[in-house]
Amino acid sequence: MSTSNPGSNRVQFTRTAAGLVDADLSVALVYAEISGQFFGPVEARHPDRVVNVGIREQLLVNVGAGMALTGLRPIVHTFGSFLVERAFEQVKLGFGHQGVGGVLVGSGGSFDVAEGGRTHQTPGDVALLDTLPGVSIHAPSTPQEVDAVLRRTVAGAGLHYVRVVEQVNTRSFPEARGRLHVVRRGSGATVIALGPVLDAALAATEGLDVTVLYSSTVRPFDGRGLRAVLGTPEVVLVEPWLAGTSSRVVAEALHDVPHRLLALGVGREELRRYGSPEDHVRAHGLDAAGLRRSLDGFLGAAT
Amino acid sequence: MSEIKRLMSLMTGDEKHSAAATSTLDVIQVLYERVLDVSPQRAGDAHRDRFLLSKGHGPMAYYAILCAQGFFPEDWLTGWASWDSPLGRHPDRNLVPGVEIASGSLGHGLPLAVGTALGLRAQGIGSRVVVLVGDAELDEGSNHEALELASALELDALTVVVVDNRSSSYAVPGRIEQRFAVEGWHAVTVDGRDHDVLEKALSHREVGRPNAVVAVVEEKK
């Protein structure tokens, strides 16, 4: 357990990535201007393996895939909106269809660039990537988790998306091979917090007899872990990207268990608001008070 | 050439072929027979040359030449694009020996080739990367991202061959070569049916500059 320094997840990513490039000749880093302020020194040390492609996101993804075709392990980075949404066909074909792996690291997420508006926000990234077979999706919630997941995915195989955002949880959880952590055990409903929504979920469930699960691994989803702790057949899903993104995997995990599911997350409507990340969290009902209201409504309906 | 035609006829069923199938024939044949250092025995060798067929539609000429080179048996050609065949209307690197990229959707091959050239350079491998794109395919913006970066990073192991059958809307004769030249590539336009001329253009390498060959195969009808 450790306290996180808000705002440092992205810095931690760049620090860990640079260290991996330094330590392993097979690791490459490709980026598109974004985060260049952090990559200067490592780029100077390894100009052949650290490549800034300029503001060219389609190229960014396929350059990473081309490097993977030669046996390198690429880390491919820009804002998630450009990495996943603008260049989705490149992700689908360059990595997925070619059958090569790499580690895509998107920053910004749903709310980081709140003042920047919709163009720089990507609440749909997880749902979109979830259409690709075999892609692993990670939402580390502290610098320690960012560091650990990056090390593991770069050393591993396959295609990974690491969603680095500045919203943090207070506690870091160790790598558990994607298994759900049981943070609080109760005899009632099960609340699943995916990514940096655990603090709010814990605050919202204060005094309620519920189980709270957490994972920074979004895909693959630990359906067995959910089944193992399921008490009453109420499940509440909390995720800081499009609401319902993980409903599919919960439904699959509980396909033979009669259950009710409340899926909380970012609403589908474009708010056309600026403000702060906290404003957006609140607007989508993902702060503690908003979650509590939703929980009370859902659980109240059960009695 | 008659052998390649015979192999192609196993797929098309006759001796007449669509433009998409034959426009690439001479270029690919020259590459495999005279230019590239690649063979079935070296398919897994990191130091092999790479040929990336970006223009994945109409791959009959490609399949025929890979077959003639011994990458897969002739009986694969009959029944191509059927349920049991590894040979589809677009080639898949995971199904066909010798195929370096799975292609079909336009605008991916050149960006992948840039990444491949960068990956080889980072590993100190001097092999060549040749990517074939169509003239209309070059309209895709992703290619322009790639051709700018390739020259900026001095990817002299990279050759792009643009098979120009004048299929692009808004085409202006000569502009493809100019487009590469203005970005700092070595660029030539040649007769895409003349094997000796193609061999010379495709074999060309220049220190610090990627190589572009515009192979004109026919006039727009």
Short mmCIF file of C-alpha atoms in Angstrom, two decimals:
data_model
loop_
_atom_site.label_atom_id
_atom_site.label_comp_id
_atom_site.label_asym_id
_atom_site.label_seq_id
_atom_site.Cartn_x
_atom_site.Cartn_y
_atom_site.Cartn_z
CA MET A 1 0.00 0.00 0.00
CA SER A 2 1.34 3.37 -0.92
CA THR A 3 0.20 6.87 -1.59
CA SER A 4 0.27 8.04 -5.16
CA ASN A 5 1.37 11.35 -6.43
CA PRO A 6 -1.48 12.58 -8.60
CA GLY A 7 -0.35 13.56 -12.05
CA SER A 8 2.57 11.21 -12.17
CA ASN A 9 1.18 8.18 -13.96
CA ARG A 10 2.21 9.47 -17.36
CA VAL A 11 5.63 10.52 -16.10
CA GLN A 12 6.04 7.06 -14.62
CA PHE A 13 5.17 5.52 -17.98
CA THR A 14 7.82 7.56 -19.77
CA ARG A 15 10.40 6.77 -17.08
CA THR A 16 9.72 3.04 -17.15
CA ALA A 17 9.60 2.94 -20.94
CA ALA A 18 12.97 4.67 -21.16
CA GLY A 19 14.43 2.19 -18.70
CA LEU A 20 13.12 -0.73 -20.73
CA VAL A 21 14.63 0.67 -23.92
CA ASP A 22 17.94 1.12 -22.09
CA ALA A 23 17.91 -2.39 -20.68
CA ASP A 24 16.74 -4.47 -23.63
CA LEU A 25 18.00 -4.26 -27.21
CA SER A 26 14.78 -5.79 -28.50
CA VAL A 27 12.54 -3.02 -27.12
CA ALA A 28 11.61 -0.09 -29.36
CA LEU A 29 9.63 3.04 -28.56
CA VAL A 30 7.59 4.80 -31.22
CA TYR A 31 5.73 8.01 -30.53
CA ALA A 32 4.05 10.85 -32.38
CA GLU A 33 5.29 14.10 -30.82
CA ILE A 34 3.09 13.58 -27.75
CA SER A 35 5.22 13.05 -24.61
CA GLY A 36 8.31 14.05 -26.56
CA GLN A 37 9.26 16.34 -23.68
CA PHE A 38 9.95 13.21 -21.65
CA PHE A 39 11.68 11.11 -24.31
CA GLY A 40 14.54 13.37 -25.36
CA PRO A 41 17.34 11.70 -23.36
CA VAL A 42 16.40 8.12 -24.23
CA GLU A 43 15.96 9.07 -27.87
CA ALA A 44 19.44 10.57 -27.88
CA ARG A 45 20.87 7.37 -26.40
CA HIS A 46 19.04 5.04 -28.79
CA PRO A 47 18.07 6.92 -31.95
CA ASP A 48 17.50 3.69 -33.87
CA ARG A 49 15.05 2.27 -31.34
CA VAL A 50 13.29 5.43 -30.23
CA VAL A 51 11.45 6.99 -33.15
CA ASN A 52 9.30 10.08 -33.23
CA VAL A 53 7.17 9.82 -36.38
CA GLY A 54 5.80 13.35 -36.13
CA ILE A 55 2.10 14.04 -36.11
CA ARG A 56 1.32 10.90 -38.08
CA GLU A 57 -0.80 8.55 -36.03
CA GLN A 58 -1.71 6.07 -38.75
CA LEU A 59 1.95 5.74 -39.53
CA LEU A 60 2.77 5.53 -35.82
CA VAL A 61 0.82 2.33 -35.36
CA ASN A 62 2.02 0.64 -38.53
CA VAL A 63 5.63 1.59 -37.88
CA GLY A 64 5.34 -0.16 -34.52
CA ALA A 65 3.79 -3.17 -36.26
CA GLY A 66 6.52 -3.17 -38.91
CA MET A 67 9.15 -3.19 -36.19
CA ALA A 68 7.33 -6.10 -34.57
CA LEU A 69 7.48 -7.95 -37.89
CA THR A 70 11.28 -7.84 -37.58
CA GLY A 71 11.21 -9.27 -34.06
CA LEU A 72 11.37 -6.10 -31.97
CA ARG A 73 8.95 -5.47 -29.11
CA PRO A 74 7.47 -2.01 -29.76
CA ILE A 75 5.96 0.38 -27.26
CA VAL A 76 3.64 2.63 -29.28
CA HIS A 77 2.43 5.79 -27.64
CA THR A 78 0.28 8.85 -28.13
CA PHE A 79 -3.00 10.16 -26.73
CA GLY A 80 -5.52 7.33 -26.65
CA SER A 81 -7.94 9.19 -28.87
CA PHE A 82 -5.44 9.26 -31.74
CA LEU A 83 -3.83 5.92 -31.00
CA VAL A 84 -7.00 3.88 -30.80
CA GLU A 85 -9.76 5.82 -32.49
CA ARG A 86 -8.01 7.65 -35.32
CA ALA A 87 -5.77 4.74 -36.14
CA PHE A 88 -8.08 1.87 -35.31
CA GLU A 89 -7.72 0.11 -38.65
CA GLN A 90 -3.97 0.20 -38.22
CA VAL A 91 -4.36 -1.47 -34.83
CA LYS A 92 -6.77 -4.02 -36.27
CA LEU A 93 -4.69 -4.86 -39.34
CA GLY A 94 -1.14 -3.79 -38.52
CA PHE A 95 -1.03 -5.72 -35.28
CA GLY A 96 -4.15 -7.89 -35.05
CA HIS A 97 -4.40 -9.28 -38.57
CA GLN A 98 -0.63 -9.56 -39.06
CA GLY A 99 -0.53 -11.58 -35.86
CA VAL A 100 2.24 -9.57 -34.24
CA GLY A 101 2.34 -8.10 -30.77
CA GLY A 102 3.26 -4.88 -29.08
CA VAL A 103 2.35 -2.58 -26.23
CA LEU A 104 0.09 0.34 -27.11
CA VAL A 105 0.13 3.03 -24.47
CA GLY A 106 -2.59 5.64 -24.66
CA SER A 107 -2.68 8.65 -22.39
CA GLY A 108 -5.47 11.12 -21.81
CA GLY A 109 -8.27 8.63 -21.33
CA SER A 110 -11.79 9.81 -20.68
CA PHE A 111 -11.13 12.93 -18.62
CA ASP A 112 -7.47 13.95 -18.34
CA VAL A 113 -7.77 16.65 -20.94
CA ALA A 114 -11.10 17.91 -19.69
CA GLU A 115 -10.33 21.48 -20.69
CA GLY A 116 -9.46 20.29 -24.18
CA GLY A 117 -12.92 18.94 -24.83
CA ARG A 118 -14.08 15.95 -26.85
CA THR A 119 -11.25 15.88 -29.37
CA HIS A 120 -8.79 14.75 -26.72
CA GLN A 121 -11.07 12.46 -24.75
CA THR A 122 -11.60 8.80 -25.49
CA PRO A 123 -14.24 7.17 -23.31
CA GLY A 124 -14.79 4.66 -26.14
CA ASP A 125 -11.25 3.30 -26.42
CA VAL A 126 -11.77 0.20 -24.30
CA ALA A 127 -15.02 -0.75 -26.02
CA LEU A 128 -13.45 -0.27 -29.43
CA LEU A 129 -10.36 -2.33 -28.65
CA ASP A 130 -12.59 -4.98 -27.13
CA THR A 131 -13.75 -5.76 -30.67
CA LEU A 132 -10.31 -7.19 -31.42
CA PRO A 133 -9.76 -10.81 -30.49
CA GLY A 134 -6.97 -11.46 -28.03
CA VAL A 135 -6.04 -7.92 -27.09
CA SER A 136 -5.21 -7.42 -23.41
CA ILE A 137 -6.36 -4.15 -21.85
CA HIS A 138 -4.88 -2.62 -18.71
CA ALA A 139 -5.93 0.38 -16.64
CA PRO A 140 -3.21 0.86 -14.05
CA SER A 141 -4.25 3.26 -11.33
CA THR A 142 -1.04 4.31 -9.64
CA PRO A 143 2.54 4.92 -10.77
CA GLN A 144 3.52 1.60 -9.17
CA GLU A 145 0.89 -0.21 -11.22
CA VAL A 146 1.92 1.64 -14.38
CA ASP A 147 5.49 0.55 -13.85
CA ALA A 148 4.58 -3.07 -13.13
CA VAL A 149 2.19 -3.54 -16.02
CA LEU A 150 4.53 -1.96 -18.50
CA ARG A 151 7.39 -4.20 -17.43
CA ARG A 152 5.22 -7.28 -17.61
CA THR A 153 3.62 -6.54 -20.98
CA VAL A 154 6.83 -5.47 -22.67
CA ALA A 155 8.59 -8.60 -21.43
CA GLY A 156 5.61 -10.71 -22.51
CA ALA A 157 3.97 -11.47 -25.82
CA GLY A 158 0.81 -10.50 -27.65
CA LEU A 159 -0.97 -7.21 -28.14
CA HIS A 160 -1.62 -5.01 -25.10
CA TYR A 161 -3.25 -1.66 -24.53
CA VAL A 162 -2.15 0.21 -21.44
CA ARG A 163 -4.43 3.09 -20.54
CA VAL A 164 -2.42 5.66 -18.61
CA VAL A 165 -4.50 8.40 -17.00
CA GLU A 166 -3.94 10.83 -14.18
CA GLN A 167 -6.87 9.71 -12.07
CA VAL A 168 -5.37 7.52 -9.38
CA ASN A 169 -6.38 5.16 -6.65
CA THR A 170 -4.89 5.59 -3.18
CA ARG A 171 -3.72 2.01 -3.01
CA SER A 172 -1.52 0.09 -5.40
CA PHE A 173 -2.17 -3.58 -5.95
CA PRO A 174 0.51 -6.04 -6.98
CA GLU A 175 0.36 -7.94 -10.21
CA ALA A 176 -1.96 -10.91 -9.80
CA ARG A 177 -1.97 -12.27 -13.35
CA GLY A 178 -5.16 -10.42 -14.08
CA ARG A 179 -7.09 -11.81 -11.14
CA LEU A 180 -9.62 -9.68 -9.34
CA HIS A 181 -8.47 -8.51 -5.93
CA VAL A 182 -10.99 -8.85 -3.13
CA VAL A 183 -10.68 -5.44 -1.48
CA ARG A 184 -13.65 -5.76 0.83
CA ARG A 185 -15.76 -8.80 1.55
CA GLY A 186 -19.46 -8.63 2.33
CA SER A 187 -22.44 -10.91 2.07
CA GLY A 188 -24.51 -8.79 -0.30
CA ALA A 189 -23.96 -7.46 -3.78
CA THR A 190 -20.64 -7.51 -5.61
CA VAL A 191 -19.14 -4.23 -6.81
CA ILE A 192 -16.44 -4.54 -9.46
CA ALA A 193 -14.13 -1.52 -9.79
CA LEU A 194 -11.99 -1.57 -12.92
CA GLY A 195 -9.14 0.92 -13.08
CA PRO A 196 -8.94 4.20 -11.20
CA VAL A 197 -12.42 4.16 -9.70
CA LEU A 198 -11.64 2.11 -6.61
CA ASP A 199 -11.38 5.00 -4.15
CA ALA A 200 -14.79 6.29 -5.18
CA ALA A 201 -16.28 2.77 -5.11
CA LEU A 202 -14.95 2.16 -1.60
CA ALA A 203 -16.24 5.49 -0.37
CA ALA A 204 -19.61 4.88 -2.00
CA THR A 205 -19.99 1.45 -0.38
CA GLU A 206 -19.02 2.61 3.10
CA GLY A 207 -21.40 0.94 5.55
CA LEU A 208 -22.93 -1.35 2.94
CA ASP A 209 -22.62 -5.12 3.28
CA VAL A 210 -21.14 -5.63 -0.17
CA THR A 211 -18.07 -7.21 -1.70
CA VAL A 212 -15.75 -4.86 -3.58
CA LEU A 213 -13.45 -6.29 -6.23
CA TYR A 214 -10.70 -4.44 -8.04
CA SER A 215 -8.51 -5.08 -11.03
CA SER A 216 -6.34 -2.98 -13.29
CA THR A 217 -6.67 -5.77 -15.85
CA VAL A 218 -9.75 -5.05 -17.94
CA ARG A 219 -9.23 -7.79 -20.52
CA PRO A 220 -9.05 -10.64 -20.15
CA PHE A 221 -11.67 -10.36 -17.45
CA ASP A 222 -11.40 -12.62 -14.41
CA GLY A 223 -14.80 -14.26 -14.63
CA ARG A 224 -13.76 -17.11 -12.35
CA GLY A 225 -12.74 -14.64 -9.68
CA LEU A 226 -16.15 -13.03 -9.86
CA ARG A 227 -17.96 -16.36 -9.61
CA ALA A 228 -15.82 -17.42 -6.69
CA VAL A 229 -16.93 -14.54 -4.47
CA LEU A 230 -20.42 -13.89 -5.75
CA GLY A 231 -22.87 -13.58 -2.86
CA THR A 232 -26.31 -12.32 -3.71
CA PRO A 233 -26.99 -12.16 -7.44
CA GLU A 234 -26.49 -8.40 -7.72
CA VAL A 235 -23.46 -7.17 -9.60
CA VAL A 236 -22.42 -3.55 -9.97
CA LEU A 237 -19.79 -2.70 -12.54
CA VAL A 238 -17.88 0.58 -12.21
CA GLU A 239 -15.53 1.57 -15.02
CA PRO A 240 -14.25 5.01 -16.01
CA TRP A 241 -14.90 4.56 -19.73
CA LEU A 242 -18.13 3.89 -21.61
CA ALA A 243 -20.78 2.48 -19.31
CA GLY A 244 -21.50 -1.13 -20.14
CA THR A 245 -18.16 -1.83 -21.81
CA SER A 246 -17.58 -4.81 -19.55
CA SER A 247 -21.21 -5.94 -19.30
CA ARG A 248 -20.50 -8.52 -21.98
CA VAL A 249 -17.77 -10.25 -20.02
CA VAL A 250 -19.75 -10.18 -16.78
CA ALA A 251 -22.70 -11.71 -18.63
CA GLU A 252 -20.44 -14.43 -20.04
CA ALA A 253 -18.98 -15.16 -16.61
CA LEU A 254 -22.47 -15.47 -15.10
CA HIS A 255 -24.19 -17.01 -18.10
CA ASP A 256 -25.73 -19.77 -15.96
CA VAL A 257 -26.36 -17.66 -12.86
CA PRO A 258 -29.55 -15.63 -12.64
CA HIS A 259 -28.34 -12.14 -11.80
CA ARG A 260 -28.99 -8.43 -12.09
CA LEU A 261 -26.31 -6.12 -13.41
CA LEU A 262 -25.91 -2.38 -12.96
CA ALA A 263 -23.27 -1.04 -15.34
CA LEU A 264 -21.87 2.34 -14.36
CA GLY A 265 -19.41 4.35 -16.37
CA VAL A 266 -19.12 7.25 -18.74
CA GLY A 267 -22.38 8.15 -20.45
CA ARG A 268 -22.73 7.94 -24.20
CA GLU A 269 -23.87 11.50 -24.65
CA GLU A 270 -21.27 14.11 -25.49
CA LEU A 271 -21.43 16.64 -22.68
CA ARG A 272 -19.81 19.57 -24.52
CA ARG A 273 -18.39 20.78 -21.24
CA TYR A 274 -14.84 21.66 -20.25
CA GLY A 275 -13.82 22.12 -16.61
CA SER A 276 -11.72 19.65 -14.64
CA PRO A 277 -11.47 15.86 -14.64
CA GLU A 278 -13.31 15.94 -11.31
CA ASP A 279 -16.17 17.82 -12.96
CA HIS A 280 -16.50 15.10 -15.55
CA VAL A 281 -16.27 12.30 -13.01
CA ARG A 282 -19.09 13.97 -11.12
CA ALA A 283 -21.16 14.64 -14.23
CA HIS A 284 -21.08 10.96 -15.14
CA GLY A 285 -22.00 9.94 -11.61
CA LEU A 286 -18.66 8.29 -10.98
CA ASP A 287 -17.79 10.21 -7.82
CA ALA A 288 -18.58 8.62 -4.45
CA ALA A 289 -21.88 10.46 -4.04
CA GLY A 290 -23.02 9.60 -7.56
CA LEU A 291 -22.08 5.97 -7.20
CA ARG A 292 -23.88 5.79 -3.86
CA ARG A 293 -27.05 7.18 -5.41
CA SER A 294 -26.89 4.58 -8.17
CA LEU A 295 -26.13 1.78 -5.69
CA ASP A 296 -28.98 2.75 -3.41
CA GLY A 297 -31.39 2.80 -6.30
CA PHE A 298 -30.23 -0.55 -7.61
CA LEU A 299 -29.97 -2.35 -4.31
CA GLY A 300 -33.11 -0.75 -2.97
CA ALA A 301 -34.95 -2.20 -5.90
CA ALA A 302 -33.84 -5.66 -4.83
CA THR A 303 -35.59 -5.55 -1.48
CA MET B 1 6.92 -16.23 -68.50
CA SER B 2 4.81 -18.97 -70.04
CA GLU B 3 5.24 -20.97 -66.83
CA ILE B 4 3.91 -18.05 -64.74
CA LYS B 5 1.00 -17.66 -67.16
CA ARG B 6 0.23 -21.35 -66.82
CA LEU B 7 0.25 -21.11 -63.03
CA MET B 8 -1.99 -18.04 -63.15
CA SER B 9 -4.42 -19.85 -65.41
CA LEU B 10 -4.86 -22.44 -62.67
CA MET B 11 -6.52 -19.65 -60.66
CA THR B 12 -8.24 -17.66 -63.36
CA GLY B 13 -9.23 -20.55 -65.57
CA ASP B 14 -8.05 -18.92 -68.77
CA GLU B 15 -5.13 -17.10 -70.33
CA LYS B 16 -6.71 -13.67 -70.10
CA HIS B 17 -6.44 -11.94 -66.79
CA SER B 18 -7.85 -8.85 -65.18
CA ALA B 19 -5.76 -5.71 -65.03
CA ALA B 20 -5.48 -6.01 -61.27
CA ALA B 21 -3.91 -9.42 -61.62
CA THR B 22 -1.44 -8.72 -64.38
CA SER B 23 -0.38 -5.14 -63.71
CA THR B 24 1.95 -6.36 -60.98
CA LEU B 25 3.18 -9.45 -62.80
CA ASP B 26 6.38 -8.13 -64.37
CA VAL B 27 7.48 -6.20 -61.31
CA ILE B 28 7.01 -9.14 -58.95
CA GLN B 29 8.65 -11.54 -61.36
CA VAL B 30 11.72 -9.33 -61.76
CA LEU B 31 11.95 -8.88 -58.00
CA TYR B 32 11.87 -12.59 -57.20
CA GLU B 33 13.95 -13.76 -60.16
CA ARG B 34 16.58 -11.03 -60.31
CA VAL B 35 16.58 -8.64 -57.35
CA LEU B 36 15.53 -9.99 -53.96
CA ASP B 37 17.72 -12.17 -51.76
CA VAL B 38 14.95 -14.45 -50.58
CA SER B 39 13.97 -18.08 -51.01
CA PRO B 40 11.81 -20.70 -49.33
CA GLN B 41 14.90 -22.04 -47.58
CA ARG B 42 15.56 -18.60 -46.06
CA ALA B 43 11.97 -17.77 -45.12
CA GLY B 44 12.84 -17.57 -41.42
CA ASP B 45 16.22 -15.88 -41.88
CA ALA B 46 16.30 -12.44 -40.26
CA HIS B 47 18.71 -11.32 -42.98
CA ARG B 48 16.42 -12.14 -45.92
CA ASP B 49 15.17 -9.34 -48.09
CA ARG B 50 11.52 -8.45 -47.55
CA PHE B 51 8.90 -7.98 -50.22
CA LEU B 52 5.66 -6.48 -48.96
CA LEU B 53 2.71 -6.64 -51.33
CA SER B 54 0.63 -3.73 -50.14
CA LYS B 55 -1.77 -3.83 -53.05
CA GLY B 56 -3.29 -7.07 -51.89
CA HIS B 57 -6.21 -7.31 -54.28
CA GLY B 58 -5.71 -9.27 -57.47
CA PRO B 59 -2.90 -11.38 -55.98
CA MET B 60 -2.84 -14.07 -58.71
CA ALA B 61 0.48 -12.96 -60.15
CA TYR B 62 1.97 -12.90 -56.65
CA TYR B 63 0.71 -16.40 -55.87
CA ALA B 64 1.92 -17.74 -59.20
CA ILE B 65 5.42 -16.37 -58.66
CA LEU B 66 5.63 -17.55 -55.04
CA CYS B 67 4.55 -20.97 -56.28
CA ALA B 68 7.12 -20.92 -59.08
CA GLN B 69 9.76 -20.00 -56.47
CA GLY B 70 8.79 -23.06 -54.46
CA PHE B 71 7.15 -21.40 -51.46
CA PHE B 72 4.12 -23.67 -51.73
CA PRO B 73 2.94 -26.53 -53.96
CA GLU B 74 1.17 -25.99 -57.24
CA ASP B 75 -1.99 -27.77 -56.17
CA TRP B 76 -2.68 -24.86 -53.79
CA LEU B 77 -3.50 -22.71 -56.79
CA THR B 78 -6.52 -24.67 -57.88
CA GLY B 79 -9.45 -23.99 -55.66
CA TRP B 80 -7.95 -20.74 -54.42
CA ALA B 81 -10.21 -18.52 -52.31
CA SER B 82 -12.30 -21.57 -51.37
CA TRP B 83 -12.96 -22.61 -47.78
CA ASP B 84 -10.09 -25.10 -47.68
CA SER B 85 -7.54 -22.95 -49.49
CA PRO B 86 -4.90 -20.83 -47.71
CA LEU B 87 -4.86 -18.56 -50.76
CA GLY B 88 -7.49 -15.86 -50.49
CA ARG B 89 -8.52 -12.93 -52.64
CA HIS B 90 -6.21 -11.01 -50.35
CA PRO B 91 -3.04 -12.71 -49.11
CA ASP B 92 -2.53 -13.58 -45.44
CA ARG B 93 0.97 -13.88 -44.01
CA ASN B 94 -0.28 -16.30 -41.39
CA LEU B 95 -1.56 -18.70 -44.04
CA VAL B 96 0.88 -18.47 -46.95
CA PRO B 97 4.62 -19.23 -46.70
CA GLY B 98 6.70 -16.39 -48.10
CA VAL B 99 4.01 -13.76 -47.66
CA GLU B 100 5.46 -11.01 -45.45
CA ILE B 101 2.28 -9.03 -44.71
CA ALA B 102 -1.42 -9.71 -44.81
CA SER B 103 -2.85 -7.05 -47.08
CA GLY B 104 -6.00 -5.97 -48.83
CA SER B 105 -7.05 -2.77 -47.13
CA LEU B 106 -5.17 -0.02 -48.91
CA GLY B 107 -2.57 2.23 -47.38
CA HIS B 108 -0.96 -0.14 -44.89
CA GLY B 109 1.97 -1.70 -46.75
CA LEU B 110 4.19 1.36 -47.05
CA PRO B 111 3.80 2.35 -43.38
CA LEU B 112 4.51 -1.25 -42.38
CA ALA B 113 7.54 -1.24 -44.69
CA VAL B 114 8.87 1.89 -42.99
CA GLY B 115 8.55 0.14 -39.64
CA THR B 116 10.18 -2.98 -41.05
CA ALA B 117 13.09 -0.97 -42.42
CA LEU B 118 13.48 0.80 -39.07
CA GLY B 119 13.33 -2.50 -37.21
CA LEU B 120 16.00 -4.05 -39.40
CA ARG B 121 18.24 -1.00 -39.12
CA ALA B 122 17.91 -0.99 -35.34
CA GLN B 123 19.18 -4.58 -35.35
CA GLY B 124 22.05 -3.83 -37.69
CA ILE B 125 20.53 -5.91 -40.49
CA GLY B 126 21.24 -4.52 -43.94
CA SER B 127 18.51 -6.37 -45.81
CA ARG B 128 16.32 -4.55 -48.30
CA VAL B 129 12.62 -3.87 -47.93
CA VAL B 130 10.66 -3.55 -51.14
CA VAL B 131 7.00 -2.64 -51.00
CA LEU B 132 4.60 -2.64 -53.93
CA VAL B 133 1.73 -0.15 -53.94
CA GLY B 134 -0.80 0.72 -56.59
CA ASP B 135 -1.07 4.21 -58.03
CA ALA B 136 -4.59 4.63 -56.70
CA GLU B 137 -3.56 3.11 -53.40
CA LEU B 138 -1.00 5.88 -53.08
CA ASP B 139 -3.95 8.26 -52.67
CA GLU B 140 -4.39 6.97 -49.12
CA GLY B 141 -3.05 9.58 -46.72
CA SER B 142 -1.23 7.03 -44.61
CA ASN B 143 1.22 6.58 -47.49
CA HIS B 144 2.08 10.24 -47.45
CA GLU B 145 2.82 10.08 -43.76
CA ALA B 146 5.17 7.21 -44.56
CA LEU B 147 6.97 8.67 -47.52
CA GLU B 148 7.76 11.84 -45.62
CA LEU B 149 9.21 9.96 -42.65
CA ALA B 150 11.16 7.48 -44.78
CA SER B 151 13.21 10.23 -46.37
CA ALA B 152 13.55 12.22 -43.15
CA LEU B 153 15.03 9.14 -41.46
CA GLU B 154 17.15 8.31 -44.52
CA LEU B 155 15.78 4.80 -44.92
CA ASP B 156 17.98 3.78 -47.81
CA ALA B 157 17.12 0.09 -47.42
CA LEU B 158 13.58 0.90 -48.53
CA THR B 159 12.29 0.74 -52.09
CA VAL B 160 8.73 1.58 -53.05
CA VAL B 161 7.52 0.40 -56.40
CA VAL B 162 4.35 2.10 -57.54
CA VAL B 163 2.64 0.07 -60.22
CA ASP B 164 0.94 2.76 -62.23
CA ASN B 165 -1.92 1.54 -64.36
CA ARG B 166 -3.51 4.99 -64.27
CA SER B 167 -6.32 3.81 -62.06
CA SER B 168 -6.26 6.80 -59.72
CA SER B 169 -8.90 9.48 -59.99
CA TYR B 170 -7.40 12.94 -60.56
CA ALA B 171 -4.11 11.42 -61.72
CA VAL B 172 -1.63 13.73 -63.43
CA PRO B 173 1.05 11.98 -65.50
CA GLY B 174 4.46 12.37 -63.89
CA ARG B 175 3.18 13.56 -60.57
CA ILE B 176 3.83 10.35 -58.66
CA GLU B 177 7.55 10.55 -59.30
CA GLN B 178 7.55 14.26 -58.46
CA ARG B 179 5.77 13.57 -55.21
CA PHE B 180 8.56 11.25 -54.05
CA ALA B 181 11.30 13.47 -55.43
CA VAL B 182 10.04 16.54 -53.63
CA GLU B 183 10.24 14.60 -50.36
CA GLY B 184 13.86 13.74 -51.04
CA TRP B 185 13.56 10.25 -52.44
CA HIS B 186 15.53 8.94 -55.36
CA ALA B 187 12.69 8.51 -57.86
CA VAL B 188 12.39 7.26 -61.42
CA THR B 189 9.57 6.40 -63.79
CA VAL B 190 10.10 3.34 -65.96
CA ASP B 191 8.34 1.00 -68.37
CA GLY B 192 6.72 -1.47 -66.01
CA ARG B 193 6.83 -4.25 -68.60
CA ASP B 194 10.53 -4.05 -69.48
CA HIS B 195 12.36 -6.53 -67.28
CA ASP B 196 15.87 -5.17 -67.82
CA VAL B 197 14.77 -1.62 -67.06
CA LEU B 198 12.85 -2.79 -64.02
CA GLU B 199 15.82 -4.77 -62.74
CA LYS B 200 18.07 -1.74 -62.98
CA ALA B 201 15.58 0.57 -61.27
CA LEU B 202 14.66 -1.88 -58.52
CA SER B 203 18.28 -2.76 -57.79
CA HIS B 204 19.28 0.85 -57.33
CA ARG B 205 20.40 1.93 -53.88
CA GLU B 206 21.64 5.28 -52.75
CA VAL B 207 23.22 6.18 -49.44
CA GLY B 208 20.82 8.11 -47.24
CA ARG B 209 17.85 8.13 -49.60
CA PRO B 210 14.97 5.72 -50.07
CA ASN B 211 14.25 4.58 -53.59
CA ALA B 212 10.98 4.99 -55.52
CA VAL B 213 10.24 3.29 -58.81
CA VAL B 214 7.12 4.24 -60.71
CA ALA B 215 6.42 1.32 -63.03
CA VAL B 216 3.98 2.40 -65.72
CA VAL B 217 2.13 -0.59 -67.08
CA GLU B 218 -0.66 0.78 -69.21
CA GLU B 219 -2.55 3.85 -70.20
CA LYS B 220 -5.92 4.61 -68.72
CA LYS B 221 -8.59 3.44 -71.15
#
